[in-house]
Amino acid sequence: MTEQMQRIVLASRPDGEPTDDNFRLETVDLPQPGEGEVLVKSHYMSLDPYMRGRMDDAKSYAAPVPIGGTMEAGAVGEVIASNSPHFKPGDFAFGMLGWASHGCLPAKELRKLDPAQGPITAALGVLGMPGFTGWHGLTAYGRPEAGETLVVAAATGPVGSMVGQLAKLAGLRVVGIAGGADKCKLATETFGFDACLDHRAYADAKSLRKDLAEACPKGIDIYFENVGGKVLEAVLPLMNPHGRIPICGMIAWYNAGGLGAGASDVALTGPNIWRNILVKFLSVNGFIISNHFDRYPEFLKEVAPKVASGEIRFLEDIATGLENAPEAFRSLLKGGNTGKQIVKLI
Amino acid sequence: MTEQMQRIVLASRPDGEPTDDNFRLETVDLPQPGEGEVLVKSHYMSLDPYMRGRMDDAKSYAAPVPIGGTMEAGAVGEVIASNSPHFKPGDFAFGMLGWASHGCLPAKELRKLDPAQGPITAALGVLGMPGFTGWHGLTAYGRPEAGETLVVAAATGPVGSMVGQLAKLAGLRVVGIAGGADKCKLATETFGFDACLDHRAYADAKSLRKDLAEACPKGIDIYFENVGGKVLEAVLPLMNPHGRIPICGMIAWYNAGGLGAGASDVALTGPNIWRNILVKFLSVNGFIISNHFDRYPEFLKEVAPKVASGEIRFLEDIATGLENAPEAFRSLLKGGNTGKQIVKLI
């Protein structure tokens, strides 16, 4: 009997929040690696907000997942068969293996991991795409200077916690925004943020802005944008001249369907944003980390030793079972996770 | 009898388009230069869109003109009295002399001009603040590459025509937007733009976008933003990945009162702008040229020879008489001028 594997495919495109109907768990035959290919049994897969964008058919920076296609995800696991001289069974590797128990990829699309160097899950978070996103965005577009003030939301997530900790190491005042008192406590106590505000405690952007202004007495020089929505609305008037806004995401708007919906976005008119950029000489840069893999070795060289030494800390939130990935993903979009969301597959 | 001078002060703050009531022409005694100061009789003064911002009390990058204060303007003229070793009567100079027949400034705030090098009015336009704005914005934030496509509005104005001509020299396809068929003809015939669209010929951003897409078959890499409004709305969906948008102004919104007013701005929601920046990896930079005077010598060195040789051309629109400055300014805000708007004072 042929061995089998499980995968989750996109059954239909969601309208707003994804429902169970949008996903379908399938059992299929295990593929055999072709020439130069490697078969990996996934141990852990990553869930990230960007995946919500892949579920839409809208023109974006990346192609959507086709209906019936396996949902996209990075994962780490063990090589169980190899047709490449670069990998042998027993090796550990990271690759875009998808929402699936196994994946078969060309060897050049896999990165070998050394389990002796630390937990392999780090390749999904602190030393993987999210951590690299935070480091690249901050260094390339944030251009932090000691004494400045940085604000980042999703402060305990893998991007926000990387950004905040790097900024603290660079001598900045760092103010986080997170969902819930527990996360705010983690931001200050575990990640060393100077302050953290619970956005759930504020009915509107105006009241959030008031406390944010108190937490940032010298204004905001860098706003690392990963959420949009109410937080952006609160932050924008507090930006200092010559401020920088790297944009890597806008999770608040991912489920909005029509962009711009939502009462709190009314103040965020295009002219108002444009005017803020002009009169404060802001530098606003959108980016996707996949365009910048050439910097990955530099990132690892700089950050991996700091993770090993404990100078940079990280949190993981591990769900179990591929079948529970849709629910964990929905929770992620609502901030239900604490730290990097991972799904354990074995 | 003490000699006298004339000046135009801000009598009240406009609500929307400035009216005659917002200005007051005054005759006052001619000041005597104090220690280190120089008295200049203005020959030509500049009118620029930014002056509209100075008439409002809103927090901006520059302090508003106080009620009763002389309207701000750059001007060129002849020194008639000097208490500084750096200037003598008969010298020509540029300075922020205001809407006035004469001005008295510290010597260090004046720049000496050599009338033998060309018309002194060039210091107000092609080799002055507007030309420098175009050059700095393009080189610092536009980062043009041969083969790319640039779009700039107010194409025959002193900023737009500088940007377009520099981009042509750098090997780009240059598409202008201007108000009226005559200006479009000037843009292509005098300034060498590849194409120019008359924004008045389009009822909405959508129809403008259709023709702009045809004029930019490879998309838009650089949008040099000086107008906002309908043009921005037309341009934004046509921006290419990794596009750049230097922002030096947004004249379409200067008279709007409440920013964001106007039917054509409805599509320009904040989330939509933010999403475009993210998914196209745009780099959007606001700037005011007064922060970058350190680059002025570099600008002159590069551009002045090209102006002298005729490689870079310029147009001037000269009104006569200080008393006619308010009308000329209103006309400027509506695009009634053709080329750099100047007021002849002698």
Short mmCIF file of N, CA and C in Angstrom, two decimals, chain A residues 94-248:
data_model
loop_
_atom_site.label_atom_id
_atom_site.label_comp_id
_atom_site.label_asym_id
_atom_site.label_seq_id
_atom_site.Cartn_x
_atom_site.Cartn_y
_atom_site.Cartn_z
N PHE A 94 14.30 23.57 6.38
CA PHE A 94 13.17 24.51 6.28
C PHE A 94 12.82 24.69 4.82
N GLY A 95 11.53 24.78 4.53
CA GLY A 95 11.10 25.09 3.16
C GLY A 95 9.63 25.47 3.16
N MET A 96 9.17 25.95 2.01
CA MET A 96 7.76 26.31 1.88
C MET A 96 6.97 25.04 1.57
N LEU A 97 6.76 24.26 2.61
CA LEU A 97 6.18 22.92 2.46
C LEU A 97 4.65 22.93 2.50
N GLY A 98 4.08 24.08 2.87
CA GLY A 98 2.62 24.21 2.84
C GLY A 98 1.95 23.66 4.09
N TRP A 99 0.62 23.82 4.11
CA TRP A 99 -0.19 23.27 5.21
C TRP A 99 -0.34 21.77 4.93
N ALA A 100 0.66 21.01 5.36
CA ALA A 100 0.69 19.61 4.96
C ALA A 100 1.61 18.81 5.87
N SER A 101 1.37 17.53 5.91
CA SER A 101 2.20 16.65 6.76
C SER A 101 3.56 16.39 6.12
N HIS A 102 3.63 16.49 4.79
CA HIS A 102 4.86 16.24 4.05
C HIS A 102 4.95 17.24 2.90
N GLY A 103 6.14 17.40 2.38
CA GLY A 103 6.31 18.24 1.21
C GLY A 103 7.50 17.78 0.41
N CYS A 104 7.40 17.95 -0.90
CA CYS A 104 8.46 17.53 -1.79
C CYS A 104 8.94 18.76 -2.56
N LEU A 105 10.20 19.13 -2.41
CA LEU A 105 10.70 20.36 -3.04
C LEU A 105 12.06 20.12 -3.68
N PRO A 106 12.43 20.91 -4.69
CA PRO A 106 13.80 20.87 -5.19
C PRO A 106 14.76 21.22 -4.05
N ALA A 107 15.89 20.59 -4.03
CA ALA A 107 16.86 20.80 -2.94
C ALA A 107 17.20 22.27 -2.76
N LYS A 108 17.25 23.03 -3.87
CA LYS A 108 17.68 24.44 -3.76
C LYS A 108 16.62 25.30 -3.07
N GLU A 109 15.41 24.76 -2.92
CA GLU A 109 14.38 25.53 -2.21
C GLU A 109 14.30 25.15 -0.73
N LEU A 110 15.24 24.32 -0.29
CA LEU A 110 15.28 23.94 1.12
C LEU A 110 16.53 24.52 1.78
N ARG A 111 16.41 24.82 3.06
CA ARG A 111 17.59 25.29 3.79
C ARG A 111 17.86 24.30 4.93
N LYS A 112 19.07 23.80 4.96
CA LYS A 112 19.41 22.79 5.97
C LYS A 112 19.48 23.44 7.35
N LEU A 113 19.01 22.76 8.36
CA LEU A 113 19.05 23.25 9.73
C LEU A 113 19.91 22.34 10.58
N ASP A 114 20.55 22.92 11.58
CA ASP A 114 21.34 22.12 12.51
C ASP A 114 20.63 22.10 13.87
N PRO A 115 19.97 20.97 14.20
CA PRO A 115 19.20 20.92 15.46
C PRO A 115 20.09 21.15 16.68
N ALA A 116 21.40 20.93 16.53
CA ALA A 116 22.32 21.15 17.66
C ALA A 116 22.44 22.64 17.99
N GLN A 117 22.09 23.49 17.03
CA GLN A 117 22.22 24.94 17.23
C GLN A 117 21.04 25.54 18.00
N GLY A 118 20.04 24.72 18.29
CA GLY A 118 18.86 25.25 18.99
C GLY A 118 17.60 24.64 18.41
N PRO A 119 16.46 25.01 18.95
CA PRO A 119 15.21 24.41 18.48
C PRO A 119 14.95 24.74 17.02
N ILE A 120 14.51 23.74 16.26
CA ILE A 120 14.30 23.99 14.84
C ILE A 120 13.15 24.94 14.59
N THR A 121 12.25 25.08 15.55
CA THR A 121 11.14 26.02 15.38
C THR A 121 11.62 27.46 15.24
N ALA A 122 12.83 27.76 15.70
CA ALA A 122 13.36 29.12 15.55
C ALA A 122 13.40 29.54 14.09
N ALA A 123 13.55 28.55 13.20
CA ALA A 123 13.61 28.85 11.76
C ALA A 123 12.26 29.35 11.23
N LEU A 124 11.21 29.20 12.02
CA LEU A 124 9.90 29.69 11.60
C LEU A 124 9.61 31.08 12.18
N GLY A 125 10.35 31.47 13.21
CA GLY A 125 10.00 32.71 13.90
C GLY A 125 11.18 33.64 14.06
N VAL A 126 11.82 33.54 15.21
CA VAL A 126 12.83 34.54 15.57
C VAL A 126 13.97 34.59 14.56
N LEU A 127 14.36 33.43 14.02
CA LEU A 127 15.44 33.41 13.03
C LEU A 127 14.91 33.10 11.63
N GLY A 128 13.60 33.15 11.50
CA GLY A 128 13.00 32.87 10.20
C GLY A 128 12.41 34.12 9.59
N MET A 129 11.41 33.93 8.77
CA MET A 129 10.82 35.02 8.01
C MET A 129 10.35 36.18 8.89
N PRO A 130 9.65 35.93 10.01
CA PRO A 130 9.18 37.08 10.80
C PRO A 130 10.32 37.89 11.44
N GLY A 131 11.27 37.18 12.03
CA GLY A 131 12.39 37.89 12.65
C GLY A 131 13.19 38.67 11.62
N PHE A 132 13.40 38.04 10.47
CA PHE A 132 14.14 38.68 9.37
C PHE A 132 13.37 39.90 8.85
N THR A 133 12.05 39.80 8.79
CA THR A 133 11.21 40.93 8.38
C THR A 133 11.42 42.12 9.32
N GLY A 134 11.42 41.84 10.61
CA GLY A 134 11.61 42.91 11.58
C GLY A 134 12.99 43.55 11.46
N TRP A 135 14.00 42.72 11.33
CA TRP A 135 15.37 43.22 11.23
C TRP A 135 15.58 44.02 9.95
N HIS A 136 15.12 43.47 8.82
CA HIS A 136 15.32 44.18 7.55
C HIS A 136 14.55 45.50 7.53
N GLY A 137 13.29 45.45 7.94
CA GLY A 137 12.48 46.68 7.91
C GLY A 137 13.07 47.76 8.79
N LEU A 138 13.54 47.34 9.96
CA LEU A 138 14.09 48.33 10.88
C LEU A 138 15.42 48.89 10.36
N THR A 139 16.29 48.02 9.89
CA THR A 139 17.62 48.51 9.49
C THR A 139 17.58 49.23 8.14
N ALA A 140 16.76 48.74 7.20
CA ALA A 140 16.77 49.33 5.86
C ALA A 140 15.92 50.60 5.77
N TYR A 141 14.79 50.63 6.46
CA TYR A 141 13.86 51.76 6.30
C TYR A 141 13.63 52.54 7.61
N GLY A 142 13.80 51.86 8.75
CA GLY A 142 13.58 52.53 10.03
C GLY A 142 14.76 53.41 10.42
N ARG A 143 15.96 52.94 10.06
CA ARG A 143 17.20 53.68 10.33
C ARG A 143 17.21 54.28 11.75
N PRO A 144 17.21 53.40 12.76
CA PRO A 144 17.10 53.88 14.15
C PRO A 144 18.34 54.62 14.63
N GLU A 145 18.11 55.64 15.41
CA GLU A 145 19.21 56.40 16.04
C GLU A 145 18.97 56.41 17.55
N ALA A 146 20.04 56.21 18.31
CA ALA A 146 19.92 56.22 19.76
C ALA A 146 19.21 57.49 20.21
N GLY A 147 18.32 57.34 21.17
CA GLY A 147 17.61 58.50 21.70
C GLY A 147 16.26 58.73 21.04
N GLU A 148 16.03 58.09 19.92
CA GLU A 148 14.74 58.23 19.24
C GLU A 148 13.68 57.34 19.90
N THR A 149 12.45 57.51 19.44
CA THR A 149 11.34 56.71 19.97
C THR A 149 10.72 55.89 18.84
N LEU A 150 10.53 54.61 19.13
CA LEU A 150 9.91 53.70 18.16
C LEU A 150 8.62 53.13 18.73
N VAL A 151 7.62 53.03 17.87
CA VAL A 151 6.36 52.38 18.24
C VAL A 151 6.13 51.20 17.31
N VAL A 152 5.74 50.07 17.89
CA VAL A 152 5.39 48.91 17.07
C VAL A 152 4.21 48.19 17.72
N ALA A 153 3.27 47.78 16.88
CA ALA A 153 2.13 47.02 17.37
C ALA A 153 2.39 45.53 17.23
N ALA A 154 1.44 44.73 17.68
CA ALA A 154 1.63 43.28 17.75
C ALA A 154 2.97 43.02 18.43
N ALA A 155 3.14 43.70 19.56
CA ALA A 155 4.45 43.82 20.21
C ALA A 155 5.04 42.50 20.67
N THR A 156 4.18 41.54 20.96
CA THR A 156 4.73 40.25 21.42
C THR A 156 4.79 39.24 20.29
N GLY A 157 4.35 39.62 19.11
CA GLY A 157 4.45 38.74 17.95
C GLY A 157 5.89 38.66 17.49
N PRO A 158 6.17 37.75 16.56
CA PRO A 158 7.57 37.52 16.18
C PRO A 158 8.20 38.69 15.42
N VAL A 159 7.40 39.50 14.71
CA VAL A 159 7.95 40.68 14.06
C VAL A 159 8.12 41.81 15.09
N GLY A 160 7.03 42.10 15.80
CA GLY A 160 7.06 43.21 16.75
C GLY A 160 8.09 43.03 17.85
N SER A 161 8.22 41.81 18.37
CA SER A 161 9.18 41.61 19.46
C SER A 161 10.62 41.72 18.95
N MET A 162 10.86 41.31 17.70
CA MET A 162 12.19 41.47 17.12
C MET A 162 12.51 42.96 16.94
N VAL A 163 11.56 43.69 16.36
CA VAL A 163 11.76 45.12 16.13
C VAL A 163 12.02 45.86 17.44
N GLY A 164 11.20 45.56 18.42
CA GLY A 164 11.33 46.26 19.70
C GLY A 164 12.65 45.96 20.40
N GLN A 165 13.05 44.68 20.38
CA GLN A 165 14.30 44.32 21.06
C GLN A 165 15.52 44.88 20.33
N LEU A 166 15.49 44.86 19.01
CA LEU A 166 16.61 45.45 18.25
C LEU A 166 16.70 46.96 18.52
N ALA A 167 15.54 47.59 18.58
CA ALA A 167 15.53 49.05 18.83
C ALA A 167 16.04 49.36 20.23
N LYS A 168 15.65 48.54 21.21
CA LYS A 168 16.19 48.74 22.57
C LYS A 168 17.71 48.60 22.57
N LEU A 169 18.21 47.57 21.88
CA LEU A 169 19.66 47.38 21.82
C LEU A 169 20.35 48.56 21.15
N ALA A 170 19.62 49.25 20.26
CA ALA A 170 20.19 50.41 19.56
C ALA A 170 20.01 51.71 20.35
N GLY A 171 19.41 51.62 21.54
CA GLY A 171 19.33 52.80 22.39
C GLY A 171 18.09 53.65 22.19
N LEU A 172 17.04 53.07 21.64
CA LEU A 172 15.80 53.84 21.45
C LEU A 172 14.84 53.62 22.63
N ARG A 173 13.92 54.56 22.76
CA ARG A 173 12.76 54.33 23.62
C ARG A 173 11.77 53.53 22.78
N VAL A 174 11.27 52.43 23.35
CA VAL A 174 10.40 51.53 22.59
C VAL A 174 9.05 51.38 23.28
N VAL A 175 8.01 51.73 22.55
CA VAL A 175 6.66 51.62 23.08
C VAL A 175 5.88 50.64 22.20
N GLY A 176 5.35 49.61 22.84
CA GLY A 176 4.59 48.61 22.11
C GLY A 176 3.10 48.82 22.23
N ILE A 177 2.38 48.19 21.34
CA ILE A 177 0.92 48.13 21.43
C ILE A 177 0.57 46.66 21.25
N ALA A 178 -0.28 46.16 22.12
CA ALA A 178 -0.63 44.74 22.05
C ALA A 178 -2.07 44.56 22.51
N GLY A 179 -2.60 43.38 22.28
CA GLY A 179 -3.99 43.10 22.62
C GLY A 179 -4.11 42.38 23.95
N GLY A 180 -4.39 43.13 25.00
CA GLY A 180 -4.59 42.51 26.31
C GLY A 180 -3.47 42.85 27.29
N ALA A 181 -3.86 42.86 28.56
CA ALA A 181 -2.91 43.22 29.62
C ALA A 181 -1.77 42.20 29.73
N ASP A 182 -2.09 40.93 29.50
CA ASP A 182 -1.05 39.90 29.63
C ASP A 182 0.06 40.13 28.61
N LYS A 183 -0.35 40.44 27.38
CA LYS A 183 0.66 40.67 26.34
C LYS A 183 1.46 41.92 26.63
N CYS A 184 0.80 42.94 27.15
CA CYS A 184 1.54 44.17 27.48
C CYS A 184 2.59 43.89 28.55
N LYS A 185 2.23 43.04 29.50
CA LYS A 185 3.18 42.67 30.55
C LYS A 185 4.37 41.91 29.94
N LEU A 186 4.07 41.02 29.02
CA LEU A 186 5.15 40.29 28.34
C LEU A 186 6.07 41.25 27.57
N ALA A 187 5.46 42.23 26.93
CA ALA A 187 6.25 43.17 26.13
C ALA A 187 7.26 43.90 27.00
N THR A 188 6.80 44.34 28.17
CA THR A 188 7.73 45.09 29.03
C THR A 188 8.65 44.16 29.81
N GLU A 189 8.11 43.05 30.35
CA GLU A 189 8.92 42.22 31.23
C GLU A 189 9.81 41.23 30.47
N THR A 190 9.26 40.60 29.45
CA THR A 190 10.06 39.61 28.71
C THR A 190 10.92 40.28 27.63
N PHE A 191 10.31 41.24 26.94
CA PHE A 191 11.02 41.81 25.79
C PHE A 191 11.66 43.17 26.09
N GLY A 192 11.44 43.69 27.29
CA GLY A 192 12.15 44.91 27.69
C GLY A 192 11.65 46.21 27.08
N PHE A 193 10.43 46.21 26.52
CA PHE A 193 9.86 47.46 26.02
C PHE A 193 9.74 48.46 27.18
N ASP A 194 9.85 49.73 26.87
CA ASP A 194 9.71 50.75 27.91
C ASP A 194 8.27 50.89 28.36
N ALA A 195 7.35 50.67 27.45
CA ALA A 195 5.92 50.76 27.79
C ALA A 195 5.16 49.96 26.76
N CYS A 196 3.95 49.57 27.11
CA CYS A 196 3.11 48.88 26.13
C CYS A 196 1.65 49.18 26.44
N LEU A 197 0.90 49.56 25.43
CA LEU A 197 -0.51 49.90 25.61
C LEU A 197 -1.39 48.79 25.06
N ASP A 198 -2.47 48.54 25.77
CA ASP A 198 -3.44 47.51 25.37
C ASP A 198 -4.50 48.16 24.47
N HIS A 199 -4.42 47.88 23.17
CA HIS A 199 -5.35 48.58 22.26
C HIS A 199 -6.80 48.20 22.52
N ARG A 200 -7.01 47.07 23.19
CA ARG A 200 -8.40 46.67 23.48
C ARG A 200 -9.03 47.56 24.55
N ALA A 201 -8.18 48.27 25.27
CA ALA A 201 -8.70 49.12 26.34
C ALA A 201 -9.16 50.48 25.83
N TYR A 202 -9.04 50.70 24.53
CA TYR A 202 -9.40 52.02 23.99
C TYR A 202 -10.52 51.88 22.97
N ALA A 203 -11.55 52.67 23.17
CA ALA A 203 -12.73 52.58 22.30
C ALA A 203 -12.43 53.16 20.92
N ASP A 204 -11.51 54.10 20.86
CA ASP A 204 -11.24 54.73 19.57
C ASP A 204 -9.78 55.17 19.49
N ALA A 205 -9.42 55.62 18.30
CA ALA A 205 -8.04 56.04 18.07
C ALA A 205 -7.67 57.25 18.93
N LYS A 206 -8.64 58.10 19.18
CA LYS A 206 -8.36 59.34 19.91
C LYS A 206 -7.89 59.06 21.34
N SER A 207 -8.59 58.15 22.00
CA SER A 207 -8.20 57.85 23.38
C SER A 207 -6.87 57.08 23.41
N LEU A 208 -6.67 56.21 22.43
CA LEU A 208 -5.38 55.52 22.33
C LEU A 208 -4.26 56.54 22.10
N ARG A 209 -4.54 57.52 21.24
CA ARG A 209 -3.53 58.53 20.93
C ARG A 209 -3.12 59.32 22.16
N LYS A 210 -4.10 59.59 23.02
CA LYS A 210 -3.82 60.38 24.21
C LYS A 210 -2.77 59.66 25.08
N ASP A 211 -2.98 58.39 25.35
CA ASP A 211 -2.03 57.66 26.18
C ASP A 211 -0.72 57.39 25.45
N LEU A 212 -0.82 57.23 24.15
CA LEU A 212 0.39 57.02 23.36
C LEU A 212 1.28 58.28 23.42
N ALA A 213 0.63 59.43 23.36
CA ALA A 213 1.38 60.69 23.44
C ALA A 213 2.10 60.80 24.79
N GLU A 214 1.46 60.30 25.84
CA GLU A 214 2.11 60.32 27.16
C GLU A 214 3.27 59.34 27.21
N ALA A 215 3.10 58.21 26.56
CA ALA A 215 4.15 57.19 26.56
C ALA A 215 5.32 57.57 25.65
N CYS A 216 5.07 58.54 24.76
CA CYS A 216 6.09 58.99 23.81
C CYS A 216 6.26 60.50 23.97
N PRO A 217 6.83 60.93 25.09
CA PRO A 217 6.86 62.38 25.36
C PRO A 217 7.67 63.17 24.33
N LYS A 218 8.57 62.51 23.62
CA LYS A 218 9.33 63.21 22.58
C LYS A 218 8.82 62.89 21.18
N GLY A 219 7.57 62.43 21.09
CA GLY A 219 7.00 62.10 19.79
C GLY A 219 7.50 60.75 19.29
N ILE A 220 7.11 60.42 18.07
CA ILE A 220 7.45 59.12 17.49
C ILE A 220 8.33 59.33 16.26
N ASP A 221 9.50 58.70 16.28
CA ASP A 221 10.41 58.83 15.13
C ASP A 221 10.25 57.68 14.14
N ILE A 222 9.98 56.50 14.68
CA ILE A 222 9.79 55.34 13.82
C ILE A 222 8.50 54.64 14.21
N TYR A 223 7.62 54.47 13.26
CA TYR A 223 6.45 53.62 13.48
C TYR A 223 6.60 52.43 12.56
N PHE A 224 6.85 51.28 13.16
CA PHE A 224 6.98 50.06 12.36
C PHE A 224 5.58 49.52 12.15
N GLU A 225 5.10 49.61 10.91
CA GLU A 225 3.69 49.35 10.62
C GLU A 225 3.44 47.90 10.24
N ASN A 226 2.67 47.22 11.08
CA ASN A 226 2.26 45.87 10.73
C ASN A 226 0.77 45.65 10.95
N VAL A 227 0.05 46.72 11.34
CA VAL A 227 -1.37 46.52 11.67
C VAL A 227 -2.34 47.45 10.93
N GLY A 228 -1.96 48.71 10.74
CA GLY A 228 -2.90 49.66 10.14
C GLY A 228 -4.00 50.03 11.13
N GLY A 229 -5.17 50.39 10.58
CA GLY A 229 -6.37 50.61 11.39
C GLY A 229 -6.22 51.66 12.47
N LYS A 230 -6.81 51.34 13.62
CA LYS A 230 -6.89 52.28 14.73
C LYS A 230 -5.51 52.72 15.21
N VAL A 231 -4.56 51.80 15.19
CA VAL A 231 -3.22 52.14 15.68
C VAL A 231 -2.57 53.17 14.76
N LEU A 232 -2.66 52.97 13.47
CA LEU A 232 -2.12 53.96 12.53
C LEU A 232 -2.78 55.32 12.74
N GLU A 233 -4.07 55.28 12.90
CA GLU A 233 -4.81 56.54 13.10
C GLU A 233 -4.34 57.26 14.36
N ALA A 234 -4.04 56.48 15.40
CA ALA A 234 -3.55 57.09 16.64
C ALA A 234 -2.13 57.63 16.48
N VAL A 235 -1.32 56.91 15.74
CA VAL A 235 0.11 57.22 15.64
C VAL A 235 0.38 58.44 14.74
N LEU A 236 -0.31 58.51 13.62
CA LEU A 236 0.08 59.44 12.55
C LEU A 236 0.29 60.89 13.03
N PRO A 237 -0.64 61.44 13.81
CA PRO A 237 -0.41 62.83 14.24
C PRO A 237 0.75 62.99 15.22
N LEU A 238 1.23 61.88 15.77
CA LEU A 238 2.32 61.96 16.74
C LEU A 238 3.70 61.80 16.10
N MET A 239 3.71 61.52 14.82
CA MET A 239 5.00 61.33 14.15
C MET A 239 5.82 62.62 14.18
N ASN A 240 7.09 62.48 14.44
CA ASN A 240 8.01 63.62 14.42
C ASN A 240 8.44 63.93 12.99
N PRO A 241 8.88 65.18 12.76
CA PRO A 241 9.50 65.49 11.47
C PRO A 241 10.63 64.50 11.18
N HIS A 242 10.75 64.15 9.91
CA HIS A 242 11.76 63.21 9.45
C HIS A 242 11.53 61.79 9.95
N GLY A 243 10.29 61.50 10.37
CA GLY A 243 9.97 60.15 10.85
C GLY A 243 9.97 59.13 9.73
N ARG A 244 10.11 57.87 10.12
CA ARG A 244 10.14 56.77 9.15
C ARG A 244 9.06 55.74 9.48
N ILE A 245 8.38 55.27 8.44
CA ILE A 245 7.35 54.25 8.60
C ILE A 245 7.61 53.10 7.63
N PRO A 246 8.31 52.06 8.09
CA PRO A 246 8.37 50.84 7.27
C PRO A 246 7.02 50.13 7.38
N ILE A 247 6.51 49.64 6.25
CA ILE A 247 5.22 48.94 6.26
C ILE A 247 5.43 47.50 5.80
N CYS A 248 5.19 46.55 6.71
CA CYS A 248 5.31 45.15 6.31
C CYS A 248 3.96 44.45 6.35
#
